[in-house]
XYZ file of N, CA and C in Angstrom:
558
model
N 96.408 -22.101 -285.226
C 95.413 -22.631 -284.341
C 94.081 -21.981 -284.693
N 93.445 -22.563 -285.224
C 91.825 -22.546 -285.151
C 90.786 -22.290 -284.064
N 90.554 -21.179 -284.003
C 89.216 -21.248 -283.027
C 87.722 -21.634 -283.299
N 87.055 -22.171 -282.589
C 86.047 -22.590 -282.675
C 84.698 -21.946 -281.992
N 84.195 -21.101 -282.582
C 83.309 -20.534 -281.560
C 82.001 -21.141 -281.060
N 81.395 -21.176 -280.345
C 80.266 -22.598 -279.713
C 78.592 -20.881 -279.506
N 78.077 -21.117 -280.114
C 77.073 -20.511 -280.077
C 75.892 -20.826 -279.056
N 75.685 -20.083 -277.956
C 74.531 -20.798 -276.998
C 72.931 -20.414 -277.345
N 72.065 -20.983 -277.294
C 70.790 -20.149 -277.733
C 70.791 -19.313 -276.478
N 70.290 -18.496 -276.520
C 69.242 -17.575 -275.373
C 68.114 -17.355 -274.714
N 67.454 -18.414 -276.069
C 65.496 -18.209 -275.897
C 65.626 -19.272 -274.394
N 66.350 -20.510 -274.533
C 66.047 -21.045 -272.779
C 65.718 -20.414 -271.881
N 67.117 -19.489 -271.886
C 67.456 -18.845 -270.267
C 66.161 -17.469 -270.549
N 65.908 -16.988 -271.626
C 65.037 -15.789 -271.679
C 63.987 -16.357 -271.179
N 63.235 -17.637 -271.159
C 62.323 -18.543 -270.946
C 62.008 -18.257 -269.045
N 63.990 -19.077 -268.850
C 63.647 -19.635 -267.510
C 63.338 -17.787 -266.814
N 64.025 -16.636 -266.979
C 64.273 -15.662 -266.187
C 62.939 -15.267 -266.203
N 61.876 -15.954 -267.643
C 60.611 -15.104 -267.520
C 59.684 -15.996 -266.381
N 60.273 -17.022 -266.695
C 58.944 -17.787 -265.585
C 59.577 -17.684 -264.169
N 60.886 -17.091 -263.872
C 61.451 -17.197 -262.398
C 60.533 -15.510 -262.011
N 60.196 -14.969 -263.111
C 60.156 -13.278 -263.043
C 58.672 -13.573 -262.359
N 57.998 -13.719 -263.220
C 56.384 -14.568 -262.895
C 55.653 -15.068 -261.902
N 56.760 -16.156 -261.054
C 56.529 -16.947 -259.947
C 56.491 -15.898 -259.397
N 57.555 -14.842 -259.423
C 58.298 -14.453 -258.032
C 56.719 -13.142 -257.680
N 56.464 -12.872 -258.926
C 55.142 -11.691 -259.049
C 53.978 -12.262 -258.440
N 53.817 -13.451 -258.843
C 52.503 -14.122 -258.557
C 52.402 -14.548 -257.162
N 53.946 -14.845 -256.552
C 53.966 -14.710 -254.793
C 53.681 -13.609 -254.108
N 54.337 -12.416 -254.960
C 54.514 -11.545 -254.433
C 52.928 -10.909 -254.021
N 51.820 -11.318 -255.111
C 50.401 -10.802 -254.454
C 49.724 -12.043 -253.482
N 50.211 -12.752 -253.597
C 49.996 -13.930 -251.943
C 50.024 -13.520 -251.138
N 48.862 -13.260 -249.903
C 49.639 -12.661 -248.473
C 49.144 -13.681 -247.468
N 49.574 -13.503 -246.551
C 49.451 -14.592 -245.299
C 48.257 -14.725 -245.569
N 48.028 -16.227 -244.968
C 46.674 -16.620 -244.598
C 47.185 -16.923 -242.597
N 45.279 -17.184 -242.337
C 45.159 -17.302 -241.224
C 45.828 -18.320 -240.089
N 45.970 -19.296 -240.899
C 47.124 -20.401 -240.475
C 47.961 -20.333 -240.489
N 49.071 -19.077 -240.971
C 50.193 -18.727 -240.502
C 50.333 -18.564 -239.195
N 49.201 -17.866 -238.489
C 49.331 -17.428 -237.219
C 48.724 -18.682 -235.905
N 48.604 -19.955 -236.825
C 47.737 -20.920 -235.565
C 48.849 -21.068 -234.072
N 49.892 -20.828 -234.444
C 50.870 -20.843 -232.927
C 50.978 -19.739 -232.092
N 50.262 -18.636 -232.824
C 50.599 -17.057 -231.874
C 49.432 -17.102 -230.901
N 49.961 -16.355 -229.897
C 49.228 -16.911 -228.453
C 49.247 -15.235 -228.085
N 48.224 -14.855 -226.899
C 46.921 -15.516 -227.100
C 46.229 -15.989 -227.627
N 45.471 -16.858 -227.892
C 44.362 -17.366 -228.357
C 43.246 -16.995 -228.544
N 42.646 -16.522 -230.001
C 41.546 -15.479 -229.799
C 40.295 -16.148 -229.874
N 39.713 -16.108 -229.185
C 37.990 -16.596 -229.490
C 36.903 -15.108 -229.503
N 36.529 -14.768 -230.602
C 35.853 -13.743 -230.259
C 34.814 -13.728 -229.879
N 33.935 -14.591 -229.620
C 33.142 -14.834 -228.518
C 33.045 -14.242 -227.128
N 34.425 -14.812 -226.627
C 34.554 -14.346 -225.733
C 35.066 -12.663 -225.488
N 35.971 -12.257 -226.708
C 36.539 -10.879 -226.556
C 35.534 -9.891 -227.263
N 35.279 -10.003 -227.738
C 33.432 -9.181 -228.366
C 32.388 -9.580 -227.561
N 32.250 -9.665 -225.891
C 31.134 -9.906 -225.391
C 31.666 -8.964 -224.400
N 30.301 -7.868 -224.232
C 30.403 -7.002 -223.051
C 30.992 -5.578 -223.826
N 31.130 -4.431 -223.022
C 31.752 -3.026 -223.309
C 33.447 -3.321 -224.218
N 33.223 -2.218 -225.405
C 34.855 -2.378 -225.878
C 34.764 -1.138 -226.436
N 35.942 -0.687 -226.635
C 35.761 1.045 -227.383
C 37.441 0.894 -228.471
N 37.064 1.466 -229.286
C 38.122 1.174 -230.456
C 38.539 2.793 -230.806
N 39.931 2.694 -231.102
C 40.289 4.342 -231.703
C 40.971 4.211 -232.910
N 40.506 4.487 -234.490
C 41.097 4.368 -235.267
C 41.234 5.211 -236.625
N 41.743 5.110 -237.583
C 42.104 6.136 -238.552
C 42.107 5.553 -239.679
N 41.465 5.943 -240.929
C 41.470 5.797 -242.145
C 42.862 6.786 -242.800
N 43.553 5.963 -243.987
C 44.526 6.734 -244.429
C 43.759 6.522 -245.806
N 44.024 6.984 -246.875
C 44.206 6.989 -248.162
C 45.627 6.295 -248.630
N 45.516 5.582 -250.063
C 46.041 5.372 -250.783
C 47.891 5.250 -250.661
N 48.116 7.129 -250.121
C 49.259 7.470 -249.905
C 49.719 7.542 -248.371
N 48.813 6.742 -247.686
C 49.198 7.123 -246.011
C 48.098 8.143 -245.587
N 48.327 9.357 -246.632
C 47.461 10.473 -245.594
C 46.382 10.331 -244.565
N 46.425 10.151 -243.144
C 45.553 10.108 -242.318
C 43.869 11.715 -243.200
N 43.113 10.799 -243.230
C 41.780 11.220 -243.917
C 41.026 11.406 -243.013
N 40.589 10.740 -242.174
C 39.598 10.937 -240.996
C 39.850 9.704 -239.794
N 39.833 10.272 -238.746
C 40.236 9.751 -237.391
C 38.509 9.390 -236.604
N 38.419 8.193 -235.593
C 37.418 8.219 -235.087
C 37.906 7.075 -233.638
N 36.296 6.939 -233.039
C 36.067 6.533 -231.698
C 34.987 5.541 -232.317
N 35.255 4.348 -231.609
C 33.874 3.321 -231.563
C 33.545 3.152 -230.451
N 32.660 3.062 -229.667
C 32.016 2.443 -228.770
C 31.427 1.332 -228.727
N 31.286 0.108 -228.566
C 30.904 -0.585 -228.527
C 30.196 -1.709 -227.835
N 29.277 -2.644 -227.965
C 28.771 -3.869 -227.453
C 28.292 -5.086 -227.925
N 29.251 -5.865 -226.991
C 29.102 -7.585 -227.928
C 27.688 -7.902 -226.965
N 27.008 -8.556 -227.375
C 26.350 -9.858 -226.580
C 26.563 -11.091 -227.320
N 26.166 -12.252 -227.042
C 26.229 -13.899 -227.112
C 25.606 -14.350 -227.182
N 24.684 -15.325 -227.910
C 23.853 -16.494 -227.156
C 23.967 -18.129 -228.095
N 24.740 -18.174 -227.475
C 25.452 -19.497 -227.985
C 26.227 -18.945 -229.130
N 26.099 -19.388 -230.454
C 27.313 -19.270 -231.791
C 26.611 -17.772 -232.236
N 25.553 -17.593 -231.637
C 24.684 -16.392 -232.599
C 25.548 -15.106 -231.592
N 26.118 -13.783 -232.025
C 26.124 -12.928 -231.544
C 25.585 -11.463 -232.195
N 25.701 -10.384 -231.731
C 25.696 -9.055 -232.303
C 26.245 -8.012 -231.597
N 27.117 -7.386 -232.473
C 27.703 -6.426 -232.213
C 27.179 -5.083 -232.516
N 27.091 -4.197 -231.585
C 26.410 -2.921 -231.806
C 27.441 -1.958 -231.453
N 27.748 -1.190 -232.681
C 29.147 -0.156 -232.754
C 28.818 1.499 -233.186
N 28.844 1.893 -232.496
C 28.616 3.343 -232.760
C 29.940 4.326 -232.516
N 30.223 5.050 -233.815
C 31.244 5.940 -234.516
C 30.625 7.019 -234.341
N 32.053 7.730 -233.748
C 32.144 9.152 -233.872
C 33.561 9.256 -234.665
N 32.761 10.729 -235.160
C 34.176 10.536 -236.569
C 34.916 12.247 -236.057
N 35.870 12.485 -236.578
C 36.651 13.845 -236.377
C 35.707 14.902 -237.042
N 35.273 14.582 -237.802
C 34.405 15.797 -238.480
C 33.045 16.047 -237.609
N 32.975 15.318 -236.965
C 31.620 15.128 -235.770
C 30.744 14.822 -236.361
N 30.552 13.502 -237.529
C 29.474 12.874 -238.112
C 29.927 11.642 -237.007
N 28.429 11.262 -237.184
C 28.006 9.751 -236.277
C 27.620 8.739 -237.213
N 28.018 7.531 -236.843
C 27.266 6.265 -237.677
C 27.147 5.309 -236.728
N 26.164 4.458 -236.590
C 25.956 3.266 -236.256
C 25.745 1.942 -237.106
N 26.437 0.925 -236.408
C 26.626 -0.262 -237.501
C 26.226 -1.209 -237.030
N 25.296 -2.147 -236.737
C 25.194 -3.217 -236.022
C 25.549 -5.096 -237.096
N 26.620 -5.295 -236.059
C 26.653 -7.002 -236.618
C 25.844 -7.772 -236.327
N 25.495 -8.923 -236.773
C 24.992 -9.789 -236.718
C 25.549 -11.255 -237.032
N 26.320 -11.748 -235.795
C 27.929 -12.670 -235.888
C 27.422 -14.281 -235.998
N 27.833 -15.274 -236.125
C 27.652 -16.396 -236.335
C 28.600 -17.233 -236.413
N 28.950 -18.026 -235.121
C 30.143 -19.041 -235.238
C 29.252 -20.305 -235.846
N 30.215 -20.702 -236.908
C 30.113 -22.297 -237.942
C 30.631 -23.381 -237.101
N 31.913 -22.751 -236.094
C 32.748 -24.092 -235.932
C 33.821 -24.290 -236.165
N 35.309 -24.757 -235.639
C 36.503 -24.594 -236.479
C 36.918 -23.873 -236.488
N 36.854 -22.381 -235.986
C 37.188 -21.263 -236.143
C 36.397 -20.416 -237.419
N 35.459 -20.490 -237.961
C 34.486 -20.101 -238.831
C 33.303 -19.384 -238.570
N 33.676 -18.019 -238.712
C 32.338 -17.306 -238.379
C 31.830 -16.543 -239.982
N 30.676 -16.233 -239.772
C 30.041 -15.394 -240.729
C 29.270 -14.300 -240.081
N 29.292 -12.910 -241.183
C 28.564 -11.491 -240.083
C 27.728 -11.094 -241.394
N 26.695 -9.973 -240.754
C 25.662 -9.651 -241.265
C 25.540 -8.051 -240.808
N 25.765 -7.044 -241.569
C 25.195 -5.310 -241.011
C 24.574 -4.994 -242.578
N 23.560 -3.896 -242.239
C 23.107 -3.193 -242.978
C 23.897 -2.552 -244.210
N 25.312 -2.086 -243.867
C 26.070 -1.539 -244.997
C 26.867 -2.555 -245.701
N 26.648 -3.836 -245.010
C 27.535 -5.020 -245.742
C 26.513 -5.659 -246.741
N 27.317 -5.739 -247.626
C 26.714 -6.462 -249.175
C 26.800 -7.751 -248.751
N 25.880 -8.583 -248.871
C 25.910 -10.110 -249.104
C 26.565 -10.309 -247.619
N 26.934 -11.024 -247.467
C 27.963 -11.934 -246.197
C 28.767 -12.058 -246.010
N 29.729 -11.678 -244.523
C 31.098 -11.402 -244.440
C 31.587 -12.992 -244.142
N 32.559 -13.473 -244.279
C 33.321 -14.759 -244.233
C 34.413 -14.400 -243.426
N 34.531 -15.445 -242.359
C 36.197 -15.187 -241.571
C 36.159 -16.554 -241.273
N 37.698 -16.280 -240.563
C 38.535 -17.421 -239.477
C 39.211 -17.386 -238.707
N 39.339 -17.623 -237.292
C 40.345 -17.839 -236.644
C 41.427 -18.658 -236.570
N 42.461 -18.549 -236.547
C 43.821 -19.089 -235.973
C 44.601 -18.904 -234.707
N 44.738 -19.210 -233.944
C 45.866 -18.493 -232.727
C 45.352 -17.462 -232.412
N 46.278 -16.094 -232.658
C 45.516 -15.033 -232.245
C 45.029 -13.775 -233.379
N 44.868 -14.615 -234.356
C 44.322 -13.802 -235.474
C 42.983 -14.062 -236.308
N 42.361 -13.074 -236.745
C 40.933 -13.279 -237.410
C 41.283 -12.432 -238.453
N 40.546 -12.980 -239.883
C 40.928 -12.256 -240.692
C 39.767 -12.724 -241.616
N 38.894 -11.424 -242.102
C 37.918 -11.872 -242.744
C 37.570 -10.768 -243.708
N 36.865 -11.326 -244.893
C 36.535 -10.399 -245.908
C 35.110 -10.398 -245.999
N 35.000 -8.659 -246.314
C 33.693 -8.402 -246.737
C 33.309 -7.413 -247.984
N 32.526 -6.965 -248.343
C 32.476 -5.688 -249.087
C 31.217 -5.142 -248.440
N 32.016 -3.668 -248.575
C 31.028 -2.522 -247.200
C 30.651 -1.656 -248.354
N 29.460 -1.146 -248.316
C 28.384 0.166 -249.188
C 29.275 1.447 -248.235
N 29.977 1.854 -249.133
C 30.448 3.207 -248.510
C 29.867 4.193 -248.964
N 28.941 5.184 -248.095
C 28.997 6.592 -248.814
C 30.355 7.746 -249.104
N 29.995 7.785 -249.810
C 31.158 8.923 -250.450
C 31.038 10.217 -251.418
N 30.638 11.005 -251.046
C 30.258 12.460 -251.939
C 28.867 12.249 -252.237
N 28.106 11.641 -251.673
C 26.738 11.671 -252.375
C 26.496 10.045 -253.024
N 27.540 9.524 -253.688
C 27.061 8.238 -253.583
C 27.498 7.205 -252.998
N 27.232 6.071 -253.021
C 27.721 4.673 -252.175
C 28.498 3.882 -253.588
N 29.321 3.379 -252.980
C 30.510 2.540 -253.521
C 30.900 0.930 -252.575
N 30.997 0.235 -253.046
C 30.875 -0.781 -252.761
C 32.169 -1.813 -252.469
N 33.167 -1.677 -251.769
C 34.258 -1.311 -251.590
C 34.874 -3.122 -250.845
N 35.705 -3.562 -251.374
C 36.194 -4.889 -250.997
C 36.892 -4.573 -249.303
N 36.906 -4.885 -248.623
C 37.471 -5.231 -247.188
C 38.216 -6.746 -247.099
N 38.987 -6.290 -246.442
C 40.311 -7.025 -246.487
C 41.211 -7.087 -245.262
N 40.105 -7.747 -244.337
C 40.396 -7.467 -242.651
C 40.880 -8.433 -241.794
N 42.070 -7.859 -240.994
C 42.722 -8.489 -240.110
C 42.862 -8.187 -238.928
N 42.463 -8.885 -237.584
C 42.670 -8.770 -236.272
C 43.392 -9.435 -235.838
N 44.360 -9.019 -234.223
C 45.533 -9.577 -233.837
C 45.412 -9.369 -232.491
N 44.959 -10.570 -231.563
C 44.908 -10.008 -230.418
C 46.313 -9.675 -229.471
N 46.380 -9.128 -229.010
C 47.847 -8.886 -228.242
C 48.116 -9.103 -227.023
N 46.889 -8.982 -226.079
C 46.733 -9.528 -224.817
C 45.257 -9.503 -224.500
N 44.525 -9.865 -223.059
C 43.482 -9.952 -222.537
C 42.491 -8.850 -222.977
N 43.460 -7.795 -222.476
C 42.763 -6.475 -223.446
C 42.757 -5.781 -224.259
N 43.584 -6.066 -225.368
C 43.770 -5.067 -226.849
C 44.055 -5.993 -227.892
N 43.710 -5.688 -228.855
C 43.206 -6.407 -230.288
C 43.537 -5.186 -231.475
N 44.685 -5.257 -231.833
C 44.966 -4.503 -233.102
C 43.923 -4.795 -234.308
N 43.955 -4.085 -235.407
C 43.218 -4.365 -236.656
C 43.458 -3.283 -237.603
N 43.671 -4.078 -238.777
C 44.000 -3.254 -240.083
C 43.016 -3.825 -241.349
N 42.641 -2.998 -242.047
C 41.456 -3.212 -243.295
C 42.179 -2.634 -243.741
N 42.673 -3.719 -245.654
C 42.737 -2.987 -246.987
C 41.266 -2.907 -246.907
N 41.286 -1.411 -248.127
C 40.391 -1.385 -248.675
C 40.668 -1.533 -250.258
N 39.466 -1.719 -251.209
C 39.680 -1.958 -252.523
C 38.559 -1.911 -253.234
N 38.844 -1.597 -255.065
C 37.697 -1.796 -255.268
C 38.494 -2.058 -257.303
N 37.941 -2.679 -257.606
C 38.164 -3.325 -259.097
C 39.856 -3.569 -258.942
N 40.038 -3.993 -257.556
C 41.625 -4.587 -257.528
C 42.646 -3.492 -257.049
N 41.990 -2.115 -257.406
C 42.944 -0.965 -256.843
C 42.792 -0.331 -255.098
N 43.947 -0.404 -254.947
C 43.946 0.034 -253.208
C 43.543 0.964 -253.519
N 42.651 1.536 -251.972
C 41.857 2.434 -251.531
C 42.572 3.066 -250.973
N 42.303 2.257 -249.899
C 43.367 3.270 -248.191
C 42.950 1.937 -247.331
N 43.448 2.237 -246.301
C 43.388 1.538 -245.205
C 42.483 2.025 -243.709
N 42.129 1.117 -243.132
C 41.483 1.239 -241.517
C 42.734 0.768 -240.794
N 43.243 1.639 -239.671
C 43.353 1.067 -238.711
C 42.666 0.903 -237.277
N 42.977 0.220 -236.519
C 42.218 0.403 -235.092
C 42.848 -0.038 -233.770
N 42.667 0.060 -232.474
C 43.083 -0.443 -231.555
C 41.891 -0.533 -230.878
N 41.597 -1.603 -230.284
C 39.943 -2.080 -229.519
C 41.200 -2.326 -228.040
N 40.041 -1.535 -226.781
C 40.633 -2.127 -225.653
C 38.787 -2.629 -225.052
N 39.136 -3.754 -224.666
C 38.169 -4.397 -223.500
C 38.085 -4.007 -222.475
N 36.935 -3.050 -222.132
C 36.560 -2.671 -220.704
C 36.210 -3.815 -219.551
């Protein structure tokens, strides 16, 4: 009895495992968008939740987690029609102060755009349900000079009075560290 041996190529399947490898990478840097969240309730209009007294407590980590510096915002929305501004003043753990003022703008649709002194060019967002999530790039000082740093920001309101929020930070594609925060509405 004769055997017959049947030779399969390999380059196919080396093919398919590279482009299944690929997809799966190229999802893998996909992250939610804002319309994931159009069914989560509350419903955020920040209009309404950025108008009046709010105070925020939050922490920068680095890269590896390490909590870096901890702080306090104080804050105040006003309104007048789509135009708002936010005026936020930081106290930091080291007992340096900063003040930041926005300058907010609802488009419509859930579409706002902001404006501060340390922001480069124009911040872009959107609402969904109960999330806002908008990018900017912020002039950071850092040792003496400023760096210009991608933001990569997400808010989540949770009820009437608290609004989680987390910022990647970034800069030529490499993580920074992160912001977190908790805003309660006075």
């Amino acid at each position: 009895m004769k055997l017959t041996t049947c030779r399969v190529s390999t380059l196919p399947w080396r093919r398919a495992i590279l482009g299944l490898t690929l997809t799966g990478l190229l999802a893998g840097c996909v992250g939610p968008t804002v319309q994931d969240y159009a069914q989560e309730r509350p419903e955020l209009d920040l209009r309404q939740y950025f108008n009046g007294p709010l105070t925020a407590h939050g922490l920068f980590t680095d890269r590896s987690g390490k909590v870096v510096k901890r702080f306090t915002v104080r804050m105040t929305g006003t309104w007048k029609g789509d135009e708002g501004v936010l005026d936020e003043h930081f106290v930091y753990s080291d007992g340096t102060t900063q003040q930041r003022i926005w300058h907010l703008k609802y488009l419509g649709d859930g579409q706002y755009t902001g404006r501060a002194d340390d922001v480069v060019g124009q911040a872009q967002g959107q609402t969904a349900g109960n999330a806002f999530h908008w990018n900017y790039v912020l002039a950071l000082p850092v040792d003496g000079k400023v760096w210009n740093v991608n933001m990569d920001d997400w808010m989540y309101l949770m009820d009437g009075r608290t609004m989680l929020n987390r910022a990647a930070m970034s800069k030529f594609g490499i993580h920074l560290g992160d912001v977190t925060l908790s805003f309660t509405k006075e």
